mmCIF file of C-alpha atoms in Angstrom:
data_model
loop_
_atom_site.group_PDB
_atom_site.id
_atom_site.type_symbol
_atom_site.label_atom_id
_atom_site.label_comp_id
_atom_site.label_asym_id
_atom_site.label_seq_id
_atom_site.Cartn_x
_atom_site.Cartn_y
_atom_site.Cartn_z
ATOM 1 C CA UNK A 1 17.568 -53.581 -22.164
ATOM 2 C CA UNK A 2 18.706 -51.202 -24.974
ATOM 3 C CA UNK A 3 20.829 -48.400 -24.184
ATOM 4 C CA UNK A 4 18.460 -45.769 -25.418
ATOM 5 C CA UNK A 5 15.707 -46.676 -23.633
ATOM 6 C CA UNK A 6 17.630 -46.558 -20.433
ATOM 7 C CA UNK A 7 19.403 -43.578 -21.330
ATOM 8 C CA UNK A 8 16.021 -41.584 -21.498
ATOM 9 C CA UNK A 9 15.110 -42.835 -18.360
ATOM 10 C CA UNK A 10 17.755 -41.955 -16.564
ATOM 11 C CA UNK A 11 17.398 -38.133 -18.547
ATOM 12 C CA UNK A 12 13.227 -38.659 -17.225
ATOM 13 C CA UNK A 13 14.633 -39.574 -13.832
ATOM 14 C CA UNK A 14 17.590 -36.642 -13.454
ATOM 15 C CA UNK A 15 14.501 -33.851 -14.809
ATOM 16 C CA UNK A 16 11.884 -35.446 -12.195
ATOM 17 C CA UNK A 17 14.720 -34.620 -9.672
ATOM 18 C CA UNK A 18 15.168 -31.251 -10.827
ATOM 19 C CA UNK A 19 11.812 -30.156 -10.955
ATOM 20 C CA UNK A 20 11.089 -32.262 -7.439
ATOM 21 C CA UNK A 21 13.633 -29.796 -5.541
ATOM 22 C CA UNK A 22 12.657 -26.626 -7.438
ATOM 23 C CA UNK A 23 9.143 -27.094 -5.920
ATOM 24 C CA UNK A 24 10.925 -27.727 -2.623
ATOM 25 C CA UNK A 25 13.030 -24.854 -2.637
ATOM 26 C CA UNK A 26 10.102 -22.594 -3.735
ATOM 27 C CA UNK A 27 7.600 -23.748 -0.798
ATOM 28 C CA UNK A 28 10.726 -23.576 1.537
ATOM 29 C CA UNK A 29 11.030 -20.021 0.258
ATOM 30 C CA UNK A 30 7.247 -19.106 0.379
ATOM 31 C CA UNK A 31 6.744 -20.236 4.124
ATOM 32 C CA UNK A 32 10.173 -18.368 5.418
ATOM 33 C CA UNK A 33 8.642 -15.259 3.745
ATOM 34 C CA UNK A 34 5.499 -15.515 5.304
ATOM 35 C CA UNK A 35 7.237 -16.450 8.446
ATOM 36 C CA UNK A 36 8.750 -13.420 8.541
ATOM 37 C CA UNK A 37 6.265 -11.162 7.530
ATOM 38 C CA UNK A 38 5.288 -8.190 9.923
ATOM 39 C CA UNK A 39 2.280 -8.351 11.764
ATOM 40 C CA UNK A 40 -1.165 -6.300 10.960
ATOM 41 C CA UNK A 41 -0.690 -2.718 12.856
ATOM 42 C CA UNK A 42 -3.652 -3.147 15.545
ATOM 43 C CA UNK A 43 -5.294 0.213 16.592
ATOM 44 C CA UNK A 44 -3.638 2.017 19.976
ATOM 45 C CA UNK A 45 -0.456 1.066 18.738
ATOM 46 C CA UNK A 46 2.315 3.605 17.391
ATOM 47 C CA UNK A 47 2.955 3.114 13.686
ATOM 48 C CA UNK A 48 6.736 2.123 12.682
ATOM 49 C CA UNK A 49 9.153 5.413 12.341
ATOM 50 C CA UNK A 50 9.231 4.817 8.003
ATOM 51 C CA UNK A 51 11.052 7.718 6.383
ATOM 52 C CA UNK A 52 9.803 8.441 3.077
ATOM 53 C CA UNK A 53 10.037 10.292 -0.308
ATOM 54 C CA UNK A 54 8.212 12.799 -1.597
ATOM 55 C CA UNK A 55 6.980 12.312 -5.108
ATOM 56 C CA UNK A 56 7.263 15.822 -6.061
ATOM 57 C CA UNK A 57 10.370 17.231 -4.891
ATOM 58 C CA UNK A 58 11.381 14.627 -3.212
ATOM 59 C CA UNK A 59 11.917 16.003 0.609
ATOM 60 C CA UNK A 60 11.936 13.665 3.257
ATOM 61 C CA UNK A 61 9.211 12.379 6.007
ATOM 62 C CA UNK A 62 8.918 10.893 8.883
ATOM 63 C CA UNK A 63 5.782 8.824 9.094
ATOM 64 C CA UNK A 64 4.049 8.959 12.558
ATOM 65 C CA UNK A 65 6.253 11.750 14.064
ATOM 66 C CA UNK A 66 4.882 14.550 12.005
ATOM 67 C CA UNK A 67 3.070 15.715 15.158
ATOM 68 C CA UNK A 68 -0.474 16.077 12.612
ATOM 69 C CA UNK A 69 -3.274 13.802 12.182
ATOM 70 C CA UNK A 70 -2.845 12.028 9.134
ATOM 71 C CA UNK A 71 -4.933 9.348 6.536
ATOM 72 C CA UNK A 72 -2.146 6.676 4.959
ATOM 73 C CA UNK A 73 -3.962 5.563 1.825
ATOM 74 C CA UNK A 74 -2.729 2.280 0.039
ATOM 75 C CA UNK A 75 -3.303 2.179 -3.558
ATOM 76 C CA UNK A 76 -2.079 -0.040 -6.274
ATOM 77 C CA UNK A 77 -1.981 1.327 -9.961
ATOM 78 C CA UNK A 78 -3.105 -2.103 -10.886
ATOM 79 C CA UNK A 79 -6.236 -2.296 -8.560
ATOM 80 C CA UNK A 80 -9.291 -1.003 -10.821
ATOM 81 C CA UNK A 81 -11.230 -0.355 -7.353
ATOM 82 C CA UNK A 82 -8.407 1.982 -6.374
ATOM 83 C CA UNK A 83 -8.988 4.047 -9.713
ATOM 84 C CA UNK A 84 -12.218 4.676 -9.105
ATOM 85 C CA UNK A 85 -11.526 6.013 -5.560
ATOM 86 C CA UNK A 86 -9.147 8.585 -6.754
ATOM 87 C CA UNK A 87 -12.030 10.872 -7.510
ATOM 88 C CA UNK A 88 -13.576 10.840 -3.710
ATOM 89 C CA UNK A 89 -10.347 11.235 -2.882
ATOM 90 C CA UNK A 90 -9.320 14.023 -4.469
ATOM 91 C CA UNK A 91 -12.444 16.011 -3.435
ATOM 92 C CA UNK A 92 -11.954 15.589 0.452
ATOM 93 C CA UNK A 93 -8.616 16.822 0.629
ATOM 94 C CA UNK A 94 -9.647 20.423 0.890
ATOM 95 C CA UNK A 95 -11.964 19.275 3.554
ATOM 96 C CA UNK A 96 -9.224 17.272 5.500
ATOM 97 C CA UNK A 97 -6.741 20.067 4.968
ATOM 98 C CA UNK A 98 -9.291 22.817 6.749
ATOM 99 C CA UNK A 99 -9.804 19.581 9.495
ATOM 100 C CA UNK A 100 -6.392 19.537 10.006
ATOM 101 C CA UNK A 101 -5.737 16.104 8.398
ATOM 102 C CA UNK A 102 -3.066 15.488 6.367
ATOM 103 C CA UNK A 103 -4.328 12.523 3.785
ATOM 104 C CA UNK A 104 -0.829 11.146 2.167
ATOM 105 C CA UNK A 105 -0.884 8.202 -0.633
ATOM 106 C CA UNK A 106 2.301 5.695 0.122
ATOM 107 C CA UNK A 107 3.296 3.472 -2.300
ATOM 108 C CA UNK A 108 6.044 1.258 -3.030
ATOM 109 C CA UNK A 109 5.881 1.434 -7.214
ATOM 110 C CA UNK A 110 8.260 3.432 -9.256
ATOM 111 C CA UNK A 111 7.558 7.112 -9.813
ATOM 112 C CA UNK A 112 6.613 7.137 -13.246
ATOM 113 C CA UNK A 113 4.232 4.468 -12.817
ATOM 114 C CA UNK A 114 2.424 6.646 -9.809
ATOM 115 C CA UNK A 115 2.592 9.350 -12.254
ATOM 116 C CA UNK A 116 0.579 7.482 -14.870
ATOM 117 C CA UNK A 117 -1.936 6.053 -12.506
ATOM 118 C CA UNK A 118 -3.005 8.912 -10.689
ATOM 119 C CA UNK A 119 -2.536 11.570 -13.479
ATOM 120 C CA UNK A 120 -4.327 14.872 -12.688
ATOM 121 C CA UNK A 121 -6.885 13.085 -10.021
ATOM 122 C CA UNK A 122 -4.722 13.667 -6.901
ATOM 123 C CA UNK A 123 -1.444 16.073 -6.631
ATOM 124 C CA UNK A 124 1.814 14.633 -6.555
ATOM 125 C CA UNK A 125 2.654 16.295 -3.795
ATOM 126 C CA UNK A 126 0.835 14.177 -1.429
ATOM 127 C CA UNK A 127 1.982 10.916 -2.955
ATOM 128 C CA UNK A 128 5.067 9.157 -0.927
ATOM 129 C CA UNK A 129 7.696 6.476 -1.720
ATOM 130 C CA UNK A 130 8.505 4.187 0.947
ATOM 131 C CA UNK A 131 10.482 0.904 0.164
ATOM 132 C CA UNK A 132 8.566 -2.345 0.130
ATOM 133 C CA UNK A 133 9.840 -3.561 3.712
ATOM 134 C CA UNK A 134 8.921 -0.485 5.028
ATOM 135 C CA UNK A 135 5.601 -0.597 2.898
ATOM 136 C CA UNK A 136 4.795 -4.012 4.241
ATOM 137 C CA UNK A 137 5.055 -2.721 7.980
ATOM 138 C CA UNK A 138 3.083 0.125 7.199
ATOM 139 C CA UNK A 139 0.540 -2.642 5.287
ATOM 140 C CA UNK A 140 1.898 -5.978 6.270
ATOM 141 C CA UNK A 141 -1.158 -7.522 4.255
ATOM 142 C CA UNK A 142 -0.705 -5.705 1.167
ATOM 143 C CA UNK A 143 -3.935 -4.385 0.943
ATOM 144 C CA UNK A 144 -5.905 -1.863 -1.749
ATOM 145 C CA UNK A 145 -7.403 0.243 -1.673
ATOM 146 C CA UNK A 146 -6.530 0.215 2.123
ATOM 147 C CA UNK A 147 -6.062 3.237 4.590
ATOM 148 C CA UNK A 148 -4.746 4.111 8.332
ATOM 149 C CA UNK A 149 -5.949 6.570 10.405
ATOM 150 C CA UNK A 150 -2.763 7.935 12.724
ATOM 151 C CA UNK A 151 -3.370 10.463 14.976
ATOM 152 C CA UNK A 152 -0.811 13.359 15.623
ATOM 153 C CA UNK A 153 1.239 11.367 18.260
ATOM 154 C CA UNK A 154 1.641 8.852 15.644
ATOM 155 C CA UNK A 155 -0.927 6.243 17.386
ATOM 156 C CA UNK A 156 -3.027 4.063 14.603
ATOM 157 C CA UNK A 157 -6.771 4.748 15.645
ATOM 158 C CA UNK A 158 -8.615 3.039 12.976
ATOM 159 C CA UNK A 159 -7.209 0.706 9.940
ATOM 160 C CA UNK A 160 -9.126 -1.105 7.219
ATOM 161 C CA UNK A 161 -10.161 -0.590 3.445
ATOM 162 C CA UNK A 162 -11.259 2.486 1.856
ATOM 163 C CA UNK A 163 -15.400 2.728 1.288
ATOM 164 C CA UNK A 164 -15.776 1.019 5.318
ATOM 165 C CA UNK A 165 -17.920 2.234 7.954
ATOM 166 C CA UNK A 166 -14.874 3.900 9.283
ATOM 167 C CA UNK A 167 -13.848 5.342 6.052
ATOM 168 C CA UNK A 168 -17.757 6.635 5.262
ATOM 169 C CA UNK A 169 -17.705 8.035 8.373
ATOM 170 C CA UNK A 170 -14.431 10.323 7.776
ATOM 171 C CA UNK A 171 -15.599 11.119 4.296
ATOM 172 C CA UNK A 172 -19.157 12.563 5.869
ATOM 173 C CA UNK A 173 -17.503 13.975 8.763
ATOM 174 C CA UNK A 174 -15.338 15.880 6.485
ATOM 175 C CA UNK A 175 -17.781 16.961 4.208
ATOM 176 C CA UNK A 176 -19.861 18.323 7.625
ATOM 177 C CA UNK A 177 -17.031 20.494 8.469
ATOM 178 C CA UNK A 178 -17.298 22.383 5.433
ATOM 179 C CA UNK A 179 -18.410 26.144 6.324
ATOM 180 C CA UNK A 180 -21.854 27.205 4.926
ATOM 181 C CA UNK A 181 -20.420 29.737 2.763
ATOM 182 C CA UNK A 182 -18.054 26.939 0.886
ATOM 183 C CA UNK A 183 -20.974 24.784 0.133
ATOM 184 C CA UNK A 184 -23.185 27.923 -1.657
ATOM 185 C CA UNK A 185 -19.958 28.838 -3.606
ATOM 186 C CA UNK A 186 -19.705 25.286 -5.247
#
């Protein structure tokens, strides 16, 4: 056998290896991740204590201890379904404020990218950074456009994706609440 010929199959052989435990190291990888993922949140239980950031000004909060009903909105800058959502968004936090609901958008992305995605549709201010652990406990699925429902002792009451029964039936309760004299003077 020539030399050459043997010499490239050993060099076929050695990158078969290579590639072989890359793929094994990767699926090892993938199924410890997923192993160790957090659970779904299921309704009647407390939420976890996450601390986050502010976008705008950057104070601190305490998710699920704020001792308000609140309305934890998941949206991705790269979801096209969550742009178009902004908009009915935007127009029922009046609403929720005069309900007494606090409606909060947490994300994991950087700040500027937030910035860019949401623009002048929703106000910084209500936008927080958690960090993707605390993100996945909060939304161990990695849903959007996704919500929670908390209630002011921090207990999840209703969870699922934004434009649901539950979530319709928010957005028309909230628009209901709206005194007589607001709706003439829009």
């Amino acid at each position: 056998m020539d030399s050459q010929i043997l010499y490239f199959t050993l060099a076929l052989l050695a990158c078969g290896l290579a590639l072989n435990l890359k793929l094994t190291l990767a699926v090892l990888q993938t199924s410890r991740r997923e192993r160790d993922a957090p659970e779904p949140l299921q309704a009647g239980a407390p939420i976890p204590q996450v601390v986050a950031r502010a976008l705008r000004g950057g104070a601190t909060h305490r998710l699920g201890d704020s001792g308000q009903a609140a309305a934890l909105l998941f949206l991705s800058s790269k979801c096209p379904k969550c742009r178009a959502k902004l908009a009915e968004i935007g127009r029922m936090l009046p609403q929720a404020e005069q309900a007494g609901l606090a409606i909060w958008i947490v994300s994991h992305e950087p700040g500027w990218r937030l910035r860019q995605f949401l623009g002048d549709a929703f106000p910084l201010s209500r936008v927080l950074r958690v960090t993707l652990r605390d993100y996945r406990a909060l939304n161990a699925t990695l849903a959007s456009p996704a919500y929670l429902m908390v209630d002011h002792q921090g207990v999840l009451e209703a969870a699922g994706m934004i434009g649901d029964d539950n979530w319709r039936g928010l957005r028309d309760q909230l628009a209901d609440s709206v005194p007589a004299e607001a709706e003439v003077t829009s």
